[in-house]
Short mmCIF file of C-alpha atoms in Angstrom, two decimals:
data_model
loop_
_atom_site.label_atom_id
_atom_site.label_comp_id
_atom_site.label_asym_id
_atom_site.label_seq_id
_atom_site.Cartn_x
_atom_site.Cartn_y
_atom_site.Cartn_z
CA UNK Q 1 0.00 0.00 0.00
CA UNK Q 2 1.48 3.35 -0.74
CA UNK Q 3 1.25 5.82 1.74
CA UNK Q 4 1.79 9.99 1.83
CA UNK Q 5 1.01 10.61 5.34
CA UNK Q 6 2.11 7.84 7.10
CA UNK Q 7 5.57 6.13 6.48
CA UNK Q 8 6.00 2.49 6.21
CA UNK Q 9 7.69 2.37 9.55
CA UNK Q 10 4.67 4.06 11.33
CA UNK Q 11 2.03 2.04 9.67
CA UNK Q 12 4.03 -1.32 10.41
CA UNK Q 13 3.88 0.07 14.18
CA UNK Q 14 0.68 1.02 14.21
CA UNK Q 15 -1.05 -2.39 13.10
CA UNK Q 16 1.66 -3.93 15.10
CA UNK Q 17 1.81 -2.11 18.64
CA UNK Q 18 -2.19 -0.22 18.34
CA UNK Q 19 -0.27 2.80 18.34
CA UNK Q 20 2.40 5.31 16.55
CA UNK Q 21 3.70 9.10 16.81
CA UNK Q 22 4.05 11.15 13.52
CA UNK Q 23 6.39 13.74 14.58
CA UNK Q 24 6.08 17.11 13.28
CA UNK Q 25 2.65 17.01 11.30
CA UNK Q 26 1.30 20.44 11.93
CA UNK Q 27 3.80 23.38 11.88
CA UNK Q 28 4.05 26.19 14.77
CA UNK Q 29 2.06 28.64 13.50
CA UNK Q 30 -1.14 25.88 12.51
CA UNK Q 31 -0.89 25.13 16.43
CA UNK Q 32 -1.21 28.23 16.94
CA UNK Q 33 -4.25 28.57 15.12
CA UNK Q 34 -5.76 25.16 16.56
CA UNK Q 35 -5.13 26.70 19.87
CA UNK Q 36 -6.39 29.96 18.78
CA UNK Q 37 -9.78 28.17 17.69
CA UNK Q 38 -9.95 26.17 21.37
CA UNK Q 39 -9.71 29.12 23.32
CA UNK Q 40 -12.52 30.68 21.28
CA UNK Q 41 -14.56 27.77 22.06
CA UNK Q 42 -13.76 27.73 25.74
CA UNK Q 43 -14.23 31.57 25.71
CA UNK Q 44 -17.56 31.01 24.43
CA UNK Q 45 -18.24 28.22 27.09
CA UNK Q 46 -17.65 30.64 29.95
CA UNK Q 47 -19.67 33.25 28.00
CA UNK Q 48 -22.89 31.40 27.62
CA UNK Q 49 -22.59 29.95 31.53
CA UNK Q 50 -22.27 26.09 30.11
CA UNK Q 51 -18.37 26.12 31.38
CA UNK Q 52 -19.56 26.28 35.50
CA UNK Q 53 -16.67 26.56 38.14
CA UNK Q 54 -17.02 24.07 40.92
CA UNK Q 55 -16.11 24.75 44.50
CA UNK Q 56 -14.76 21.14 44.79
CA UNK Q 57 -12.42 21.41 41.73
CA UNK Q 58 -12.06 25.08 41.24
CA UNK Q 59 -9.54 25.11 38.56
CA UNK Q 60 -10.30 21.81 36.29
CA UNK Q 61 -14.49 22.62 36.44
CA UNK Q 62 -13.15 25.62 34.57
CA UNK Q 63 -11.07 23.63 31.89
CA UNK Q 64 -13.83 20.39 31.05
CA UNK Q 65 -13.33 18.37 28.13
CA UNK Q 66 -14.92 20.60 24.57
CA UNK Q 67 -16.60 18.22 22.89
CA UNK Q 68 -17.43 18.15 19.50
CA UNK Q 69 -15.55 21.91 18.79
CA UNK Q 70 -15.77 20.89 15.26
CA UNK Q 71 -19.77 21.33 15.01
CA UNK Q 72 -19.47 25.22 15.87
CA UNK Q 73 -16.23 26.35 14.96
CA UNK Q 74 -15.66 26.78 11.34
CA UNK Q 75 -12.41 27.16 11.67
CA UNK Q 76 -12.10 24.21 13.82
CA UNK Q 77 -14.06 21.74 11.18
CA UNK Q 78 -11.72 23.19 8.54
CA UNK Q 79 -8.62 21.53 10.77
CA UNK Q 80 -11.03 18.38 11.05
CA UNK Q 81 -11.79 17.74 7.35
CA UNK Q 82 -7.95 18.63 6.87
CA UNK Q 83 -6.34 15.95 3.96
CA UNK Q 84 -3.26 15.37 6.48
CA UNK Q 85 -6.10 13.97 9.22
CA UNK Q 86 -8.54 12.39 6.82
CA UNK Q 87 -5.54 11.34 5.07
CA UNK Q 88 -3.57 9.41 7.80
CA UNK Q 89 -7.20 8.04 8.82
CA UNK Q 90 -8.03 6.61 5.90
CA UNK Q 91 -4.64 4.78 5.52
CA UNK Q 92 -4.45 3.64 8.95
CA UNK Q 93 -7.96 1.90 8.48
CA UNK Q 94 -7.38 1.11 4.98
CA UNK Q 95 -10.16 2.64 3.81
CA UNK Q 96 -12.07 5.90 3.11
CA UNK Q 97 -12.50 7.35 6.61
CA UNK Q 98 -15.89 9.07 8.28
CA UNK Q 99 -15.44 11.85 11.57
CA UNK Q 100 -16.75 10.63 14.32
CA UNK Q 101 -15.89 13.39 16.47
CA UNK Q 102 -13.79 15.81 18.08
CA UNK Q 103 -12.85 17.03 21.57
CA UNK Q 104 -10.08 19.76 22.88
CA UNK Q 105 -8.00 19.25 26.28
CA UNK Q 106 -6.71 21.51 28.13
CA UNK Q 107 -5.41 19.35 30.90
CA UNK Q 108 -4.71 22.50 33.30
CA UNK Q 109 -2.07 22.26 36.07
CA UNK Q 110 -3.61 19.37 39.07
CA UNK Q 111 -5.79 17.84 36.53
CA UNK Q 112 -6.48 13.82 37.27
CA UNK Q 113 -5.09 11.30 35.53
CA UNK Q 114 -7.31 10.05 32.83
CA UNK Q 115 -7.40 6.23 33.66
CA UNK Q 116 -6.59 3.06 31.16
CA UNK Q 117 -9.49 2.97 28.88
CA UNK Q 118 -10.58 1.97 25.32
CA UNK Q 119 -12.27 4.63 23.08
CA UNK Q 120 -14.63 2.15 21.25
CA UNK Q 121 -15.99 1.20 24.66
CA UNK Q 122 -18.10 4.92 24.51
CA UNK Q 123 -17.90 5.09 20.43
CA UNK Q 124 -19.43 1.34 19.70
CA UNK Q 125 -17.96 0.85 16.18
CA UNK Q 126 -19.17 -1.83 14.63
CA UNK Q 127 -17.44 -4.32 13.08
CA UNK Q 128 -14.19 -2.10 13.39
CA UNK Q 129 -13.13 -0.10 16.12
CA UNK Q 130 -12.03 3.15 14.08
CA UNK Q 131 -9.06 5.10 15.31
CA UNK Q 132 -7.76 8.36 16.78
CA UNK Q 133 -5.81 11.08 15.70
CA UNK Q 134 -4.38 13.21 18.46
CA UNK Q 135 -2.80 16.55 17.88
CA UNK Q 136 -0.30 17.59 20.91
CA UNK Q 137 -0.29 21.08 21.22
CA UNK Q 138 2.20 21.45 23.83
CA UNK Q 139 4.84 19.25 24.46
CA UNK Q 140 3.33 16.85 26.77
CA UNK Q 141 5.41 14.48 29.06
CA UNK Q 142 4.65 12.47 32.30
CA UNK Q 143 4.76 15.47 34.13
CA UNK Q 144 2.59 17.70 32.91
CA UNK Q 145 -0.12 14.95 32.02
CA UNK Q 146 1.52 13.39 28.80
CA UNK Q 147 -0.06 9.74 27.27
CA UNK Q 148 0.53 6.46 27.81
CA UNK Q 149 -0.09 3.46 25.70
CA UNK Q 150 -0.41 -0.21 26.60
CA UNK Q 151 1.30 -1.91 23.07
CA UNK Q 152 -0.31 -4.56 21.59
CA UNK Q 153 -3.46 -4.03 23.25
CA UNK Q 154 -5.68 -3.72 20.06
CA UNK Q 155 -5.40 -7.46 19.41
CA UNK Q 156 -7.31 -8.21 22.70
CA UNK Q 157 -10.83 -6.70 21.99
CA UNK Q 158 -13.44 -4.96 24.21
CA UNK Q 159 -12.25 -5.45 27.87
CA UNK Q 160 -14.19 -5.74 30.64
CA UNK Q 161 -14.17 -2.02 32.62
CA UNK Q 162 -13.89 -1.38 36.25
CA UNK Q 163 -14.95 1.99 38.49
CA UNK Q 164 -11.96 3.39 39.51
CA UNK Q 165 -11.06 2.71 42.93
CA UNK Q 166 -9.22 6.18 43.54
CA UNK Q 167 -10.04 9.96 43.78
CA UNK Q 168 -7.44 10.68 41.22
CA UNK Q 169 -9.23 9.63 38.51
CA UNK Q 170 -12.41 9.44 36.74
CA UNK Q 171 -14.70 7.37 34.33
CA UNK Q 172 -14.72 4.00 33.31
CA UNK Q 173 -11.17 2.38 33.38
CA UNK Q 174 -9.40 -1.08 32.32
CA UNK Q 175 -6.46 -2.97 34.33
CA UNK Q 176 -3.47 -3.62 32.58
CA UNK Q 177 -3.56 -6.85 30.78
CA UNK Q 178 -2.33 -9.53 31.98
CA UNK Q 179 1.64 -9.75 29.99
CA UNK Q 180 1.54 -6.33 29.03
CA UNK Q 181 2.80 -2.84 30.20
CA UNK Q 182 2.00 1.03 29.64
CA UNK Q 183 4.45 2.81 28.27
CA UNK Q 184 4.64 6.89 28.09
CA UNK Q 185 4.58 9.06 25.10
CA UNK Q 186 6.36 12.29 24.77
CA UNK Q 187 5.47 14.77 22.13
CA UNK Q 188 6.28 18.08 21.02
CA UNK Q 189 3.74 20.89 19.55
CA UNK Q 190 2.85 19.68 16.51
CA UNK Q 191 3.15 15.89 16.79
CA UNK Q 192 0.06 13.20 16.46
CA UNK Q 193 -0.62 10.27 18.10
CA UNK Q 194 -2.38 7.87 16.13
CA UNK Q 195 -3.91 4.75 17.64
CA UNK Q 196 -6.36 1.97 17.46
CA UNK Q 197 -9.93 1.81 18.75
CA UNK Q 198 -9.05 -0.81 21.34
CA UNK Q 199 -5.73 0.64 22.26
CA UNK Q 200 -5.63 0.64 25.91
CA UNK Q 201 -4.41 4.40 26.97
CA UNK Q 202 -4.73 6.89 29.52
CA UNK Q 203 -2.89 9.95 30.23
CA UNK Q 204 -0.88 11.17 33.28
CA UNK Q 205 -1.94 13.91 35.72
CA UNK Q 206 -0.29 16.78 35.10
CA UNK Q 207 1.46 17.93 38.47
CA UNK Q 208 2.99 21.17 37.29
CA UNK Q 209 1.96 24.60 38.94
CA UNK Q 210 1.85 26.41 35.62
CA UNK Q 211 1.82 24.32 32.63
CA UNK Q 212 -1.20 23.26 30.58
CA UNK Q 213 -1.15 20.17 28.17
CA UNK Q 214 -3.14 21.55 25.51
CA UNK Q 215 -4.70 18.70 23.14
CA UNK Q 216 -7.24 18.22 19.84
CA UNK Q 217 -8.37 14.65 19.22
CA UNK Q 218 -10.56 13.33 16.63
CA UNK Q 219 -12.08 10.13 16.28
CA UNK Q 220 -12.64 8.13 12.71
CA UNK Q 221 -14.16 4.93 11.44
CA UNK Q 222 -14.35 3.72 7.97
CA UNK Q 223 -16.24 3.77 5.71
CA UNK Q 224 -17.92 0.22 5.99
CA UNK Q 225 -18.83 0.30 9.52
CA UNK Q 226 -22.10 -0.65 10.43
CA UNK Q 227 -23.63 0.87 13.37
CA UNK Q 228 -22.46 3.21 16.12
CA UNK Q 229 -23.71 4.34 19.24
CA UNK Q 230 -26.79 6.96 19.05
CA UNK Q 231 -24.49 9.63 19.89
CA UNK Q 232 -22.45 9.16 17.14
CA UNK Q 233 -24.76 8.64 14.34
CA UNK Q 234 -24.25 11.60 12.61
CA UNK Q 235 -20.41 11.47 10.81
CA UNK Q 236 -19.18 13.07 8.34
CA UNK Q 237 -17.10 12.44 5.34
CA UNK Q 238 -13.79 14.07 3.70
CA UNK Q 239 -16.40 16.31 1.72
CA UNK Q 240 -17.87 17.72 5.51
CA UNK Q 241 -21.22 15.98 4.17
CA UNK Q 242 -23.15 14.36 6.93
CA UNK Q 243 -23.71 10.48 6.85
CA UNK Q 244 -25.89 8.43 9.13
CA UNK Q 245 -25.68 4.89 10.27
CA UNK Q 246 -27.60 2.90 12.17
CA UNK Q 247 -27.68 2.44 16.20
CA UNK Q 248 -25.35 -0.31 17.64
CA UNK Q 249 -27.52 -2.09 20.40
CA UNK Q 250 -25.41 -4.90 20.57
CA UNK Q 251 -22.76 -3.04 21.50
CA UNK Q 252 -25.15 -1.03 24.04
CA UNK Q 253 -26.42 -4.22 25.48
CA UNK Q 254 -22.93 -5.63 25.48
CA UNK Q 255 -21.56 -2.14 27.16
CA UNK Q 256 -24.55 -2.27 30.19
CA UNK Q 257 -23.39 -6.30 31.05
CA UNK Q 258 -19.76 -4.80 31.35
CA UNK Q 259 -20.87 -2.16 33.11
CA UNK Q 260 -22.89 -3.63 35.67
CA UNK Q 261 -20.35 -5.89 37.62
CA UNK Q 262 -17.60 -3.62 37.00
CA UNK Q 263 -17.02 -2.72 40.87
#
């Protein structure tokens, strides 16, 4: 398969390890603009009174996850339908790729660690898991709340999920699997982490005073997938055109029976 966006070497580590980093994708001044576009979201967030500080977290209730910045940013969707991210998507799931969806991190200073998880656990891809295409927009290391990856991970399938046990983090989580390991991920501004839907990852918490580990991730799945969860219906393709698919309740059902026992 010939590929412009993803070398050989980073395509044979991708389907091998779930995972790979493209160094150097987006140049200084696009970051700029992608955080340039995030702030304007987050601005807008605090404007409108749906970004609410909490006494209990009173810095990260005033940095949540922006989901979805793509649907009213135009500037934003622009970066999403961009040929380098539809691109490496559609060569990384060998086929033409659909948006799922889009969220922006700002991972402020004493943020939580995001816990071990799968994305296709909350996406429900069906029969294929998609991918994700990560955009550091700082440099982003284990101390200031940087990735990790488990490698190899993608071959084992939906795992079962637990409640975290600790304060520290948050959400649905996995264990590490049995003969495997995390490993970190360093970027710099400008990098992207690709990796499979079933790619067991998480992130550190950042424990700097100052420094924020600004993010953009978007989510694909190809073309031929079936059914998705009824959140994620509506995707779009290279074109920004919206396509439907049907709702996954197997994977709903499926998600509930994991869900239940999990503690």
């Amino acid at each position: 398969m010939t590929t412009q966006w993803v070398s050989p070497e980073q395509l044979l580590q991708y389907k091998q390890q779930g995972y790979a980093v493209i160094p150097g994708m987006f140049a200084e001044h696009e970051v700029a603009r992608l955080k340039q576009g995030l702030r304007e979201v987050w601005t807008e967030g605090i404007r409108r009174r749906t970004i609410l500080q909490s006494m209990l977290f009173p810095v990260e209730s005033l940095f949540p996850p922006l989901r979805n910045v793509h649907q009213g940013h135009k500037d934003l969707l622009n970066w999403a339908l961009d040929r380098r991210t539809f691109g490496t998507a559609s060569e990384l799931l060998g086929e033409g790729a659909l948006l799922v969806g889009s969220t922006g991190f700002y991972k402020c200073p004493g943020a939580k660690q995001l816990p071990l998880h799968q994305d296709n656990y909350d996406i429900g891809a069906d029969p294929s898991a998609g991918c994700a295409f990560w955009i550091s927009l700082d440099g982003a290391d284990p101390g200031n709340g940087g990735l990790k990856m488990v490698p190899r991970s993608h071959r084992l399938g939906l795992l079962k999920p637990r409640m975290p046990g600790s304060r520290s983090t948050y959400g649905q989580s996995v264990p590490v699997p049995d003969h495997h390991e995390a490993v970190d991920v360093v970027t710099a501004p400008g990098d992207v982490v690709v990796f499979h839907g079933f790619t067991v990852h998480g992130s550190h918490a950042n424990r700097t005073r100052y420094d924020f580990r600004n993010s953009l991730v978007l989510h694909f799945v190809g073309e031929s997938v079936k059914s998705l969860f009824v959140q994620n219906r509506e995707l779009l393709n290279s074109a920004g055109d919206k396509i439907f698919r049907p709702v996954n309740k197997s994977h709903s059902v499926k998600r509930l029976f994991l869900t239940s026992d999990s503690n």
